[in-house]
Short mmCIF file of C-alpha atoms and ligand atoms in Angstrom, two decimals:
data_model
loop_
_atom_site.label_atom_id
_atom_site.label_comp_id
_atom_site.label_asym_id
_atom_site.label_seq_id
_atom_site.Cartn_x
_atom_site.Cartn_y
_atom_site.Cartn_z
CA ALA A 1 198.03 -23.25 124.01
CA PRO A 2 194.42 -22.23 123.38
CA SER A 3 192.01 -23.16 126.12
CA HIS A 4 189.23 -25.57 125.17
CA SER A 5 187.35 -25.32 128.45
CA PRO A 6 183.60 -25.12 127.79
CA SER A 7 183.13 -22.19 130.16
CA LEU A 8 179.86 -20.26 130.08
CA SER A 9 179.75 -16.54 129.54
CA PRO A 10 178.87 -14.49 132.64
CA ARG A 11 175.46 -13.73 131.09
CA ALA A 12 174.73 -17.45 130.44
CA MET A 13 175.85 -18.28 133.99
CA SER A 14 173.56 -15.72 135.52
CA SER A 15 170.60 -16.85 133.43
CA ALA A 16 171.25 -20.50 134.42
CA ALA A 17 171.39 -19.43 138.06
CA SER A 18 168.13 -17.54 137.83
CA LEU A 19 166.47 -20.56 136.18
CA VAL A 20 167.54 -22.68 139.14
CA GLU A 21 166.22 -20.09 141.61
CA SER A 22 162.88 -20.00 139.75
CA ALA A 23 162.69 -23.78 139.86
CA LYS A 24 163.41 -23.87 143.60
CA LYS A 25 160.76 -21.24 144.19
CA ALA A 26 158.21 -23.06 142.01
CA ALA A 27 158.87 -26.34 143.85
CA ALA A 28 158.50 -24.63 147.23
CA PHE A 29 155.26 -22.81 146.41
CA GLN A 30 153.79 -25.94 144.87
CA ALA A 31 154.76 -28.05 147.90
CA VAL A 32 153.22 -25.59 150.38
CA ASP A 33 150.05 -25.15 148.29
CA GLU A 34 149.54 -28.90 148.11
CA HIS A 35 150.68 -30.12 151.49
CA LEU A 36 150.22 -27.40 154.12
CA LEU A 37 146.60 -27.46 155.27
CA PRO A 38 144.77 -24.89 157.40
CA GLU A 39 144.12 -27.49 160.13
CA HIS A 40 147.85 -28.24 160.57
CA ARG A 41 149.31 -27.17 163.92
CA PHE A 42 152.94 -28.45 164.02
CA VAL A 43 155.11 -28.00 160.94
CA GLY A 44 158.77 -28.97 160.41
CA ILE A 45 161.00 -26.53 158.56
CA GLY A 46 164.25 -27.91 157.15
CA SER A 47 167.54 -26.39 156.05
CA GLY A 48 169.17 -25.15 152.86
CA SER A 49 168.42 -22.53 150.24
CA THR A 50 165.21 -24.10 148.84
CA VAL A 51 163.56 -24.05 152.24
CA VAL A 52 163.92 -20.27 152.26
CA TYR A 53 161.24 -20.26 149.52
CA VAL A 54 159.12 -22.68 151.56
CA VAL A 55 159.04 -20.09 154.34
CA ASP A 56 158.24 -17.34 151.79
CA ALA A 57 155.34 -19.46 150.52
CA ILE A 58 154.01 -19.92 154.07
CA VAL A 59 154.31 -16.20 154.84
CA ALA A 60 152.51 -15.40 151.56
CA LYS A 61 149.47 -17.30 152.87
CA GLY A 62 148.99 -14.63 155.54
CA PRO A 63 148.86 -14.58 159.35
CA GLU A 64 145.28 -15.89 159.56
CA PHE A 65 146.57 -19.09 157.88
CA TYR A 66 149.91 -19.59 159.64
CA GLY A 67 149.12 -17.82 162.94
CA PRO A 68 147.71 -20.93 164.69
CA MET A 69 150.68 -23.05 163.53
CA THR A 70 153.95 -23.76 165.37
CA PHE A 71 157.14 -24.37 163.41
CA ILE A 72 159.90 -26.81 164.38
CA PRO A 73 163.41 -26.19 162.96
CA THR A 74 166.09 -28.68 161.93
CA GLY A 75 168.99 -26.60 163.21
CA SER A 76 170.34 -23.13 163.73
CA GLN A 77 169.81 -21.96 160.12
CA SER A 78 166.14 -22.90 160.03
CA LYS A 79 165.59 -21.56 163.54
CA GLY A 80 166.83 -18.19 162.24
CA LEU A 81 164.56 -18.44 159.19
CA ILE A 82 161.46 -19.14 161.27
CA ARG A 83 162.27 -16.29 163.65
CA ALA A 84 163.05 -13.79 160.90
CA ALA A 85 159.75 -14.59 159.16
CA GLY A 86 157.81 -13.93 162.39
CA LEU A 87 156.44 -17.50 162.58
CA ASN A 88 155.84 -19.23 165.93
CA LEU A 89 159.01 -21.10 166.85
CA SER A 90 159.22 -24.18 169.05
CA ASN A 91 161.47 -27.23 169.23
CA LEU A 92 161.18 -30.99 168.84
CA ASP A 93 161.43 -31.55 172.59
CA GLU A 94 158.94 -28.79 173.45
CA ARG A 95 155.89 -30.29 171.72
CA PRO A 96 152.89 -31.12 173.89
CA VAL A 97 152.69 -34.66 175.22
CA VAL A 98 149.31 -36.40 174.87
CA ASP A 99 148.75 -39.88 176.38
CA GLY A 100 152.47 -40.13 177.08
CA LYS A 101 153.47 -39.38 173.48
CA SER A 102 154.81 -36.20 171.89
CA VAL A 103 152.28 -35.05 169.30
CA PRO A 104 153.51 -35.77 165.76
CA LEU A 105 154.26 -32.92 163.38
CA ASP A 106 151.50 -32.72 160.78
CA VAL A 107 153.97 -32.19 157.97
CA ALA A 108 157.68 -31.37 157.49
CA PHE A 109 159.27 -29.64 154.48
CA ASP A 110 162.96 -30.03 153.72
CA GLY A 111 165.47 -29.82 150.86
CA ALA A 112 167.60 -32.60 149.39
CA ASP A 113 170.89 -33.08 147.58
CA GLU A 114 169.82 -36.00 145.38
CA VAL A 115 166.54 -37.87 144.86
CA ASP A 116 166.29 -41.29 143.18
CA GLU A 117 163.46 -43.02 141.31
CA ASP A 118 162.02 -44.51 144.53
CA LEU A 119 162.19 -41.14 146.34
CA ASN A 120 165.15 -42.13 148.49
CA LEU A 121 167.24 -39.07 149.30
CA ILE A 122 170.79 -37.98 150.03
CA LYS A 123 170.79 -35.11 152.49
CA GLY A 124 173.41 -33.46 154.65
CA GLY A 125 175.25 -31.19 152.21
CA GLY A 126 174.52 -28.45 154.74
CA ALA A 127 175.64 -30.60 157.72
CA CYS A 128 172.16 -30.57 159.37
CA LEU A 129 171.23 -34.17 158.59
CA PHE A 130 170.82 -35.45 162.17
CA GLN A 131 168.14 -32.97 163.23
CA GLU A 132 166.66 -33.15 159.72
CA LYS A 133 166.11 -36.87 160.18
CA LEU A 134 164.64 -36.43 163.66
CA VAL A 135 162.16 -33.87 162.32
CA ALA A 136 161.34 -36.02 159.25
CA ILE A 137 160.53 -39.10 161.29
CA ALA A 138 158.51 -37.09 163.83
CA ALA A 139 156.23 -35.91 161.00
CA LYS A 140 153.14 -37.68 159.67
CA LYS A 141 154.11 -36.50 156.21
CA PHE A 142 157.58 -35.57 154.96
CA ILE A 143 157.84 -33.41 151.86
CA ALA A 144 161.21 -33.11 150.12
CA VAL A 145 161.36 -29.93 148.07
CA ALA A 146 163.98 -29.88 145.36
CA ASP A 147 164.66 -28.41 141.95
CA TYR A 148 165.11 -30.51 138.80
CA ARG A 149 168.92 -30.76 139.21
CA LYS A 150 168.50 -33.09 142.18
CA GLN A 151 166.59 -35.78 140.30
CA SER A 152 168.69 -38.83 139.51
CA PRO A 153 167.92 -42.47 138.66
CA ARG A 154 170.17 -43.79 141.45
CA LEU A 155 171.75 -42.09 144.48
CA CYS A 156 175.49 -41.29 144.41
CA THR A 157 175.30 -40.54 140.68
CA LYS A 158 175.17 -36.75 140.79
CA TRP A 159 175.87 -36.16 144.49
CA LEU A 160 178.79 -38.52 144.83
CA THR A 161 179.16 -38.90 148.58
CA ILE A 162 177.00 -39.84 151.55
CA PRO A 163 177.30 -37.35 154.42
CA ILE A 164 177.76 -39.19 157.71
CA GLU A 165 177.66 -37.53 161.14
CA VAL A 166 180.20 -38.98 163.56
CA LEU A 167 181.48 -38.53 167.08
CA PRO A 168 184.83 -36.73 166.54
CA LEU A 169 186.66 -39.25 168.74
CA SER A 170 185.55 -42.09 166.49
CA ALA A 171 186.42 -40.48 163.14
CA PRO A 172 189.67 -42.43 162.41
CA ASP A 173 187.99 -45.78 163.11
CA VAL A 174 184.87 -44.86 161.14
CA LEU A 175 187.06 -43.93 158.14
CA THR A 176 188.68 -47.37 158.28
CA ARG A 177 185.30 -49.13 158.55
CA LEU A 178 183.91 -47.15 155.62
CA GLN A 179 186.83 -48.17 153.41
CA ALA A 180 186.23 -51.80 154.34
CA MET A 181 182.61 -51.32 153.25
CA GLY A 182 183.70 -50.20 149.79
CA SER A 183 183.94 -46.42 150.11
CA PRO A 184 187.19 -45.62 148.29
CA LYS A 185 188.16 -42.30 149.88
CA PRO A 186 185.96 -41.18 152.77
CA ALA A 187 187.05 -37.78 154.08
CA ILE A 188 186.38 -35.63 157.11
CA ARG A 189 184.62 -32.47 155.95
CA SER A 190 186.47 -29.25 156.67
CA GLY A 191 184.84 -26.12 158.03
CA LEU A 192 183.87 -23.00 156.19
CA PRO A 193 186.75 -21.40 154.26
CA SER A 194 186.90 -18.67 156.89
CA LYS A 195 187.25 -21.23 159.67
CA ALA A 196 190.15 -23.60 159.95
CA GLY A 197 189.58 -27.19 160.98
CA GLU A 198 186.68 -29.59 160.75
CA CYS A 199 183.07 -28.78 160.01
CA VAL A 200 181.34 -28.99 163.40
CA THR A 201 177.59 -29.71 163.33
CA ASP A 202 174.88 -28.12 165.49
CA ASN A 203 175.29 -31.23 167.67
CA GLY A 204 179.05 -30.84 168.17
CA MET A 205 179.81 -33.75 165.81
CA TRP A 206 181.87 -33.99 162.60
CA ILE A 207 180.81 -34.94 159.10
CA ILE A 208 182.50 -37.60 156.98
CA ASP A 209 181.70 -37.51 153.26
CA ALA A 210 181.87 -41.09 151.98
CA PRO A 211 181.85 -41.77 148.23
CA PHE A 212 180.09 -44.96 147.13
CA PRO A 213 179.38 -46.43 143.69
CA PRO A 214 175.79 -45.66 142.56
CA LEU A 215 173.30 -47.16 145.03
CA LEU A 216 170.89 -49.85 143.85
CA LEU A 217 167.15 -50.15 144.33
CA PRO A 218 165.52 -53.45 145.38
CA LYS A 219 164.45 -53.99 141.77
CA ASP A 220 168.13 -54.02 140.70
CA LEU A 221 168.89 -57.15 142.77
CA SER A 222 168.27 -60.67 141.60
CA PRO A 223 166.69 -63.01 144.25
CA SER A 224 170.11 -64.56 144.97
CA GLU A 225 171.61 -61.12 145.67
CA GLU A 226 168.89 -59.99 148.06
CA GLY A 227 170.60 -61.82 150.96
CA ASP A 228 173.62 -59.55 151.14
CA GLY A 229 172.02 -56.51 149.51
CA LYS A 230 174.84 -56.14 146.98
CA ASN A 231 175.52 -56.60 143.29
CA ALA A 232 179.04 -56.35 141.86
CA GLY A 233 180.26 -54.26 144.79
CA LYS A 234 177.28 -51.91 144.67
CA TRP A 235 175.01 -51.58 147.69
CA GLU A 236 171.22 -51.45 147.73
CA VAL A 237 170.15 -48.23 149.51
CA SER A 238 168.34 -49.66 152.54
CA ARG A 239 170.96 -52.37 153.15
CA LEU A 240 173.79 -49.85 153.08
CA ALA A 241 171.84 -47.60 155.46
CA GLN A 242 171.33 -50.53 157.87
CA GLU A 243 175.01 -51.49 157.81
CA LEU A 244 176.25 -47.91 158.23
CA LEU A 245 174.05 -47.38 161.28
CA LYS A 246 175.67 -50.42 162.94
CA VAL A 247 179.14 -48.78 162.90
CA PRO A 248 180.02 -47.50 166.40
CA GLY A 249 180.69 -43.76 166.27
CA ILE A 250 178.26 -43.05 163.42
CA VAL A 251 175.43 -41.08 164.97
CA GLU A 252 173.34 -40.54 161.81
CA ILE A 253 173.59 -40.81 158.06
CA GLY A 254 172.39 -38.62 155.19
CA LEU A 255 170.53 -41.47 153.49
CA PHE A 256 166.77 -40.95 153.90
CA HIS A 257 164.81 -43.98 152.76
CA GLY A 258 161.84 -46.14 153.56
CA PHE A 259 159.34 -43.45 154.40
CA ASN A 260 156.71 -45.97 153.26
CA GLY A 261 154.73 -43.73 151.02
CA ASN A 262 154.79 -41.06 153.69
CA GLN A 263 157.08 -38.99 151.54
CA ALA A 264 156.39 -36.79 148.56
CA VAL A 265 158.87 -34.94 146.44
CA SER A 266 158.07 -31.66 144.79
CA LEU A 267 160.59 -31.14 142.02
CA GLY A 268 160.55 -27.69 140.43
CA GLN A 269 160.69 -28.36 136.71
CA VAL A 270 161.92 -25.85 134.15
CA GLY A 271 158.40 -25.64 132.73
CA GLN A 272 157.03 -24.59 136.10
CA ALA A 273 159.62 -21.91 136.60
CA GLN A 274 157.11 -19.12 136.03
CA LYS A 275 154.93 -20.19 138.94
CA PRO A 276 155.00 -17.49 141.69
C1 ABF B 301 169.33 -29.43 153.41
O1 ABF B 301 169.97 -28.47 152.60
C2 ABF B 301 170.16 -30.59 153.25
O2 ABF B 301 169.85 -31.82 153.71
C3 ABF B 301 170.62 -30.57 151.86
O3 ABF B 301 171.94 -30.94 152.02
C4 ABF B 301 170.55 -29.13 151.50
C5 ABF B 301 169.80 -28.77 150.26
O4 ABF B 301 170.05 -27.44 150.07
P1 ABF B 301 169.57 -26.59 148.85
O5 ABF B 301 168.08 -26.51 148.94
O6 ABF B 301 170.25 -25.28 149.10
O7 ABF B 301 170.08 -27.27 147.62
O8 ABF B 301 168.03 -29.60 153.03
#
């Protein structure tokens, strides 16, 4: 029988891929131009392929600009990126302490898997979500850098699952709890194709990918639904986050929300793809 699959020609596929790369690069350069200031001293560097362009954009500013800055990674991949670029590397727990408090990062840049209308994010496709969240909340300003494919009216529409980092011992019980919360088929993520077994995070934990119906925003709930944070089996983002974090064994979740205006998203649009 003839095949009706709408497959793209190799040439169309490679031009679509290069459009995406241009958009990632445009988003990264724009984010660094707008949000990295010469007076900044501590800068968070996230994970994923878009962040590679963030580091390129920082390097392009020259050593007199980035030389006085110290960069804090979100895991082994970004540690390698910072090192390879010749930037000053430190760690979250090595920042100076002033008046009994670790100094905040001035700004942190990181990628995302999906971004909704209120700038809530799904992160964790690369299994670095725990340290990504620690770096994000340690920063005065958190900048998500993402290309146009990540934009979505509601979370769990394009990226269908929420990555959840769990203590391996607790995984069977967490799976059961997630199902009871309305996640139809949560699954333990497996490792890289070359490695058998589960995906093990930089923290020695496992990841569960939990599908949920599209997540609601506060404006989607009527006043009578605000109490339980749900409408027709769909969760509002912040309520689901709260409930997930109560489950014993879950150490962190890939829902990033409630940055209270402290968050900006730089989405590389097709029209900006020519930007350096
Ligand atoms: C990290 O890398 C993750 O939180 C997210 O899963 C992923 C995004 O990667 P990319 O920029 O390659 O799409 O930021």
